[in-house]
Every structure is written in structure tokens, then in C-alpha cells.
PDB file of C-alpha atoms and ligand atoms in Angstrom:
ATOM      1  CA  MET N   1     -34.246  77.473 -89.143  1.00 83.00           C
ATOM      2  CA  LEU N   2     -32.324  74.465 -89.023  1.00 86.00           C
ATOM      3  CA  LYS N   3     -28.866  75.320 -90.116  1.00 94.00           C
ATOM      4  CA  ILE N   4     -27.035  77.546 -92.581  1.00 96.00           C
ATOM      5  CA  GLU N   5     -27.648  75.336 -95.590  1.00 96.00           C
ATOM      6  CA  HIS N   6     -25.106  77.152 -98.080  1.00 96.00           C
ATOM      7  CA  LEU N   7     -23.630  80.483 -98.752  1.00 98.00           C
ATOM      8  CA  GLY N   8     -24.171  81.732-102.219  1.00 97.00           C
ATOM      9  CA  ILE N   9     -21.094  83.371-103.990  1.00 98.00           C
ATOM     10  CA  ALA N  10     -21.470  85.579-107.170  1.00 98.00           C
ATOM     11  CA  VAL N  11     -18.572  84.891-109.486  1.00 98.00           C
ATOM     12  CA  LYS N  12     -17.789  86.097-112.990  1.00 98.00           C
ATOM     13  CA  GLU N  13     -16.757  82.897-114.328  1.00 98.00           C
ATOM     14  CA  LEU N  14     -17.170  79.187-112.959  1.00 98.00           C
ATOM     15  CA  GLU N  15     -14.578  77.933-115.062  1.00 98.00           C
ATOM     16  CA  GLN N  16     -12.074  79.998-113.090  1.00 98.00           C
ATOM     17  CA  SER N  17     -13.635  79.853-109.788  1.00 98.00           C
ATOM     18  CA  ILE N  18     -14.371  76.068-109.349  1.00 98.00           C
ATOM     19  CA  PRO N  19     -10.572  75.205-109.439  1.00 98.00           C
ATOM     20  CA  LEU N  20      -9.982  78.168-107.137  1.00 98.00           C
ATOM     21  CA  PHE N  21     -12.654  77.024-104.536  1.00 98.00           C
ATOM     22  CA  GLU N  22     -11.504  73.286-104.837  1.00 98.00           C
ATOM     23  CA  GLN N  23      -8.012  74.476-103.621  1.00 98.00           C
ATOM     24  CA  LEU N  24      -9.414  76.699-101.039  1.00 98.00           C
ATOM     25  CA  LEU N  25     -11.783  74.239 -99.587  1.00 97.00           C
ATOM     26  CA  ASN N  26      -9.718  71.048-100.299  1.00 97.00           C
ATOM     27  CA  THR N  27     -12.752  69.337-101.782  1.00 97.00           C
ATOM     28  CA  PRO N  28     -13.841  68.759-105.320  1.00 98.00           C
ATOM     29  CA  CYS N  29     -16.899  70.550-106.690  1.00 98.00           C
ATOM     30  CA  TYR N  30     -19.428  67.766-106.383  1.00 97.00           C
ATOM     31  CA  LYS N  31     -22.242  69.103-108.637  1.00 96.00           C
ATOM     32  CA  THR N  32     -22.983  71.749-111.223  1.00 97.00           C
ATOM     33  CA  GLU N  33     -26.267  72.738-112.255  1.00 95.00           C
ATOM     34  CA  SER N  34     -28.170  75.306-114.396  1.00 94.00           C
ATOM     35  CA  VAL N  35     -31.132  77.121-113.192  1.00 90.00           C
ATOM     36  CA  ALA N  36     -32.587  78.788-116.431  1.00 88.00           C
ATOM     37  CA  SER N  37     -35.524  80.662-114.605  1.00 84.00           C
ATOM     38  CA  GLU N  38     -32.739  82.628-112.615  1.00 87.00           C
ATOM     39  CA  GLY N  39     -30.340  82.777-115.539  1.00 94.00           C
ATOM     40  CA  VAL N  40     -27.554  81.126-113.380  1.00 95.00           C
ATOM     41  CA  ASN N  41     -25.070  78.207-113.636  1.00 97.00           C
ATOM     42  CA  THR N  42     -24.234  77.003-110.106  1.00 96.00           C
ATOM     43  CA  ALA N  43     -21.403  74.878-108.585  1.00 97.00           C
ATOM     44  CA  PHE N  44     -21.637  73.184-105.341  1.00 97.00           C
ATOM     45  CA  PHE N  45     -19.092  72.274-102.580  1.00 98.00           C
ATOM     46  CA  GLN N  46     -19.928  70.211 -99.253  1.00 97.00           C
ATOM     47  CA  VAL N  47     -18.133  72.036 -96.262  1.00 96.00           C
ATOM     48  CA  SER N  48     -19.241  69.519 -93.298  1.00 93.00           C
ATOM     49  CA  GLU N  49     -22.831  70.132 -92.807  1.00 92.00           C
ATOM     50  CA  SER N  50     -23.206  73.461 -95.075  1.00 95.00           C
ATOM     51  CA  LYS N  51     -22.289  74.028 -98.676  1.00 97.00           C
ATOM     52  CA  ILE N  52     -20.763  76.742-100.850  1.00 98.00           C
ATOM     53  CA  GLU N  53     -22.696  77.619-104.006  1.00 97.00           C
ATOM     54  CA  LEU N  54     -20.897  79.566-106.870  1.00 98.00           C
ATOM     55  CA  LEU N  55     -23.211  81.554-108.811  1.00 98.00           C
ATOM     56  CA  GLU N  56     -22.491  82.452-112.635  1.00 98.00           C
ATOM     57  CA  ALA N  57     -24.669  84.602-114.691  1.00 98.00           C
ATOM     58  CA  THR N  58     -25.756  82.999-118.007  1.00 97.00           C
ATOM     59  CA  ASN N  59     -26.939  86.459-119.530  1.00 95.00           C
ATOM     60  CA  PRO N  60     -26.731  90.127-118.736  1.00 94.00           C
ATOM     61  CA  ASP N  61     -30.300  90.250-117.356  1.00 93.00           C
ATOM     62  CA  SER N  62     -29.551  87.648-114.661  1.00 95.00           C
ATOM     63  CA  PRO N  63     -29.826  88.884-110.969  1.00 93.00           C
ATOM     64  CA  ILE N  64     -26.201  87.747-110.531  1.00 97.00           C
ATOM     65  CA  ALA N  65     -24.798  89.839-113.402  1.00 97.00           C
ATOM     66  CA  LYS N  66     -26.627  92.847-111.795  1.00 96.00           C
ATOM     67  CA  PHE N  67     -25.288  92.005-108.467  1.00 96.00           C
ATOM     68  CA  ILE N  68     -21.758  91.880-110.063  1.00 97.00           C
ATOM     69  CA  GLY N  69     -22.239  94.800-112.054  1.00 97.00           C
ATOM     70  CA  LYS N  70     -23.060  96.738-108.723  1.00 96.00           C
ATOM     71  CA  LYS N  71     -20.971  95.280-106.196  1.00 95.00           C
ATOM     72  CA  GLY N  72     -18.478  92.878-107.894  1.00 97.00           C
ATOM     73  CA  GLU N  73     -17.973  89.215-106.926  1.00 98.00           C
ATOM     74  CA  GLY N  74     -18.420  88.074-103.453  1.00 98.00           C
ATOM     75  CA  ILE N  75     -21.135  86.914-101.190  1.00 98.00           C
ATOM     76  CA  HIS N  76     -24.428  87.215-102.662  1.00 97.00           C
ATOM     77  CA  HIS N  77     -26.856  85.179-100.139  1.00 97.00           C
ATOM     78  CA  ILE N  78     -27.155  83.376 -97.083  1.00 97.00           C
ATOM     79  CA  ALA N  79     -29.525  80.225 -97.326  1.00 97.00           C
ATOM     80  CA  PHE N  80     -31.103  78.741 -94.363  1.00 97.00           C
ATOM     81  CA  ASP N  81     -32.375  75.191 -94.271  1.00 97.00           C
ATOM     82  CA  VAL N  82     -36.002  75.173 -93.082  1.00 97.00           C
ATOM     83  CA  GLU N  83     -38.454  72.190 -92.262  1.00 96.00           C
ATOM     84  CA  ASP N  84     -41.607  73.728 -93.759  1.00 96.00           C
ATOM     85  CA  ILE N  85     -40.931  76.612 -96.129  1.00 97.00           C
ATOM     86  CA  GLU N  86     -44.543  77.747 -96.534  1.00 97.00           C
ATOM     87  CA  ALA N  87     -44.999  77.971 -92.718  1.00 97.00           C
ATOM     88  CA  GLU N  88     -41.600  79.781 -92.513  1.00 97.00           C
ATOM     89  CA  MET N  89     -42.770  82.139 -95.245  1.00 97.00           C
ATOM     90  CA  LYS N  90     -46.045  82.986 -93.267  1.00 97.00           C
ATOM     91  CA  ARG N  91     -44.008  83.553 -90.212  1.00 97.00           C
ATOM     92  CA  LEU N  92     -41.541  85.931 -91.577  1.00 97.00           C
ATOM     93  CA  SER N  93     -44.214  87.763 -93.851  1.00 96.00           C
ATOM     94  CA  ALA N  94     -46.423  88.457 -90.704  1.00 97.00           C
ATOM     95  CA  LEU N  95     -43.467  89.862 -89.067  1.00 97.00           C
ATOM     96  CA  GLY N  96     -42.700  92.538 -91.909  1.00 96.00           C
ATOM     97  CA  PHE N  97     -40.050  90.729 -93.936  1.00 97.00           C
ATOM     98  CA  GLU N  98     -40.470  91.047 -97.636  1.00 97.00           C
ATOM     99  CA  LEU N  99     -40.781  87.835 -99.609  1.00 97.00           C
ATOM    100  CA  LEU N 100     -39.562  87.976-103.188  1.00 94.00           C
ATOM    101  CA  ASN N 101     -41.558  85.321-104.225  1.00 93.00           C
ATOM    102  CA  SER N 102     -45.126  84.564-103.040  1.00 94.00           C
ATOM    103  CA  THR N 103     -44.910  80.968-103.443  1.00 95.00           C
ATOM    104  CA  PRO N 104     -42.105  78.591-103.025  1.00 96.00           C
ATOM    105  CA  LYS N 105     -40.389  77.957-106.302  1.00 93.00           C
ATOM    106  CA  LYS N 106     -37.846  75.313-107.649  1.00 90.00           C
ATOM    107  CA  GLY N 107     -34.282  76.033-106.981  1.00 87.00           C
ATOM    108  CA  ALA N 108     -30.850  74.282-107.599  1.00 85.00           C
ATOM    109  CA  ASP N 109     -29.942  71.157-105.660  1.00 85.00           C
ATOM    110  CA  ASN N 110     -33.374  69.601-105.260  1.00 89.00           C
ATOM    111  CA  LYS N 111     -34.824  72.627-103.166  1.00 92.00           C
ATOM    112  CA  LEU N 112     -37.972  74.623-102.842  1.00 95.00           C
ATOM    113  CA  VAL N 113     -36.733  78.229-102.084  1.00 95.00           C
ATOM    114  CA  CYS N 114     -37.697  81.419-101.427  1.00 96.00           C
ATOM    115  CA  PHE N 115     -35.791  84.817-101.098  1.00 95.00           C
ATOM    116  CA  LEU N 116     -36.207  87.722 -98.598  1.00 96.00           C
ATOM    117  CA  HIS N 117     -35.746  91.208 -99.799  1.00 95.00           C
ATOM    118  CA  PRO N 118     -32.334  92.425 -98.282  1.00 94.00           C
ATOM    119  CA  ARG N 119     -34.078  95.845 -97.528  1.00 95.00           C
ATOM    120  CA  SER N 120     -35.984  94.092 -94.881  1.00 92.00           C
ATOM    121  CA  SER N 121     -33.065  92.353 -93.549  1.00 94.00           C
ATOM    122  CA  ASN N 122     -30.040  94.604 -93.172  1.00 95.00           C
ATOM    123  CA  GLY N 123     -28.857  94.405 -96.563  1.00 94.00           C
ATOM    124  CA  VAL N 124     -28.515  90.637 -96.451  1.00 96.00           C
ATOM    125  CA  LEU N 125     -30.420  88.662 -99.370  1.00 96.00           C
ATOM    126  CA  VAL N 126     -31.658  85.687 -97.331  1.00 97.00           C
ATOM    127  CA  GLU N 127     -32.798  82.328 -99.109  1.00 97.00           C
ATOM    128  CA  LEU N 128     -35.107  79.962 -97.405  1.00 97.00           C
ATOM    129  CA  CYS N 129     -34.790  76.384 -98.456  1.00 96.00           C
ATOM    130  CA  GLN N 130     -36.466  73.124 -97.948  1.00 97.00           C
ATOM    131  CA  GLU N 131     -35.227  69.780 -99.466  1.00 94.00           C
ATOM    132  CA  ILE N 132     -37.842  68.396-101.824  1.00 92.00           C
ATOM    133  CA  ARG N 133     -38.682  65.117-100.348  1.00 85.00           C
TER     134      ARG N 133
HETATM  135 ZN1   ZN M   1     -28.656  79.703-102.817  1.00 66.80          ZN
END
């Protein structure tokens, strides 16, 4: 793991949360991006070496809609930057961590990503991400 790449925060509406986080972090949102396969719209803020990713559901079946339905808005996942995502997936899987996808998939912000099931990591949804080079 190289560093905390970003924290993902589930929000009901980006339209309200983007200006809120711009004030909070004192930095403009530098990018918004939709990930149709995940049913989310995302918005990114740079905070020194790490980022904040806001996530808004685009449909009621989106994992973000389900999360907010169960837990309300708030911290959704923690993402670690990794050098070699396939090697890291193999390492964690061998240790008994449950991967939510068996091959890396294309995420927002030019990344290959893989999620670990929160039940294998003390309730924390972990995202591994590797920059697409
Ligand atoms: Zn993320």
C-alpha cells in the first residue's frame, strides 16, 4: 500500500455537497465523473497527497443508494493506492480477505479498482486502486 489515495463519502446530492466540501476543504472540486457501471456520479477534491471522493447514486439500485438507505450519508470507503493491483489482490485473497471482484475493474479517476468486502475487514469497505499508466 503506497498511501491513502482517497476517502469515499456517500452523499444524497452532489449539487449540495460540492459547495459544502469546497468550503470545508477550501479547495475547488477539480473533477466530476459518472461511472455508469456502478450507478454513481463522483466529485473529487485534492487534499495534499490524498483526495476526497463524493459519491451520489444515479438510481435506486446503486450501491450508494443502498448504503445511504441503511446508514445515511457519511464515510463509505477508504481507498489505498497500490503499485500492482493484481499482486495485491492475490496477496489479500490468500490471507482470507474477500474480494468483491475477481479481476480489477475500471473505476473513476483513471484507476483500476477492486473492493474488499467489509465483513472481512472490520466493517470497513476497502478499495484498492492503481493508476492506469
Ligand atoms: Zn473510491
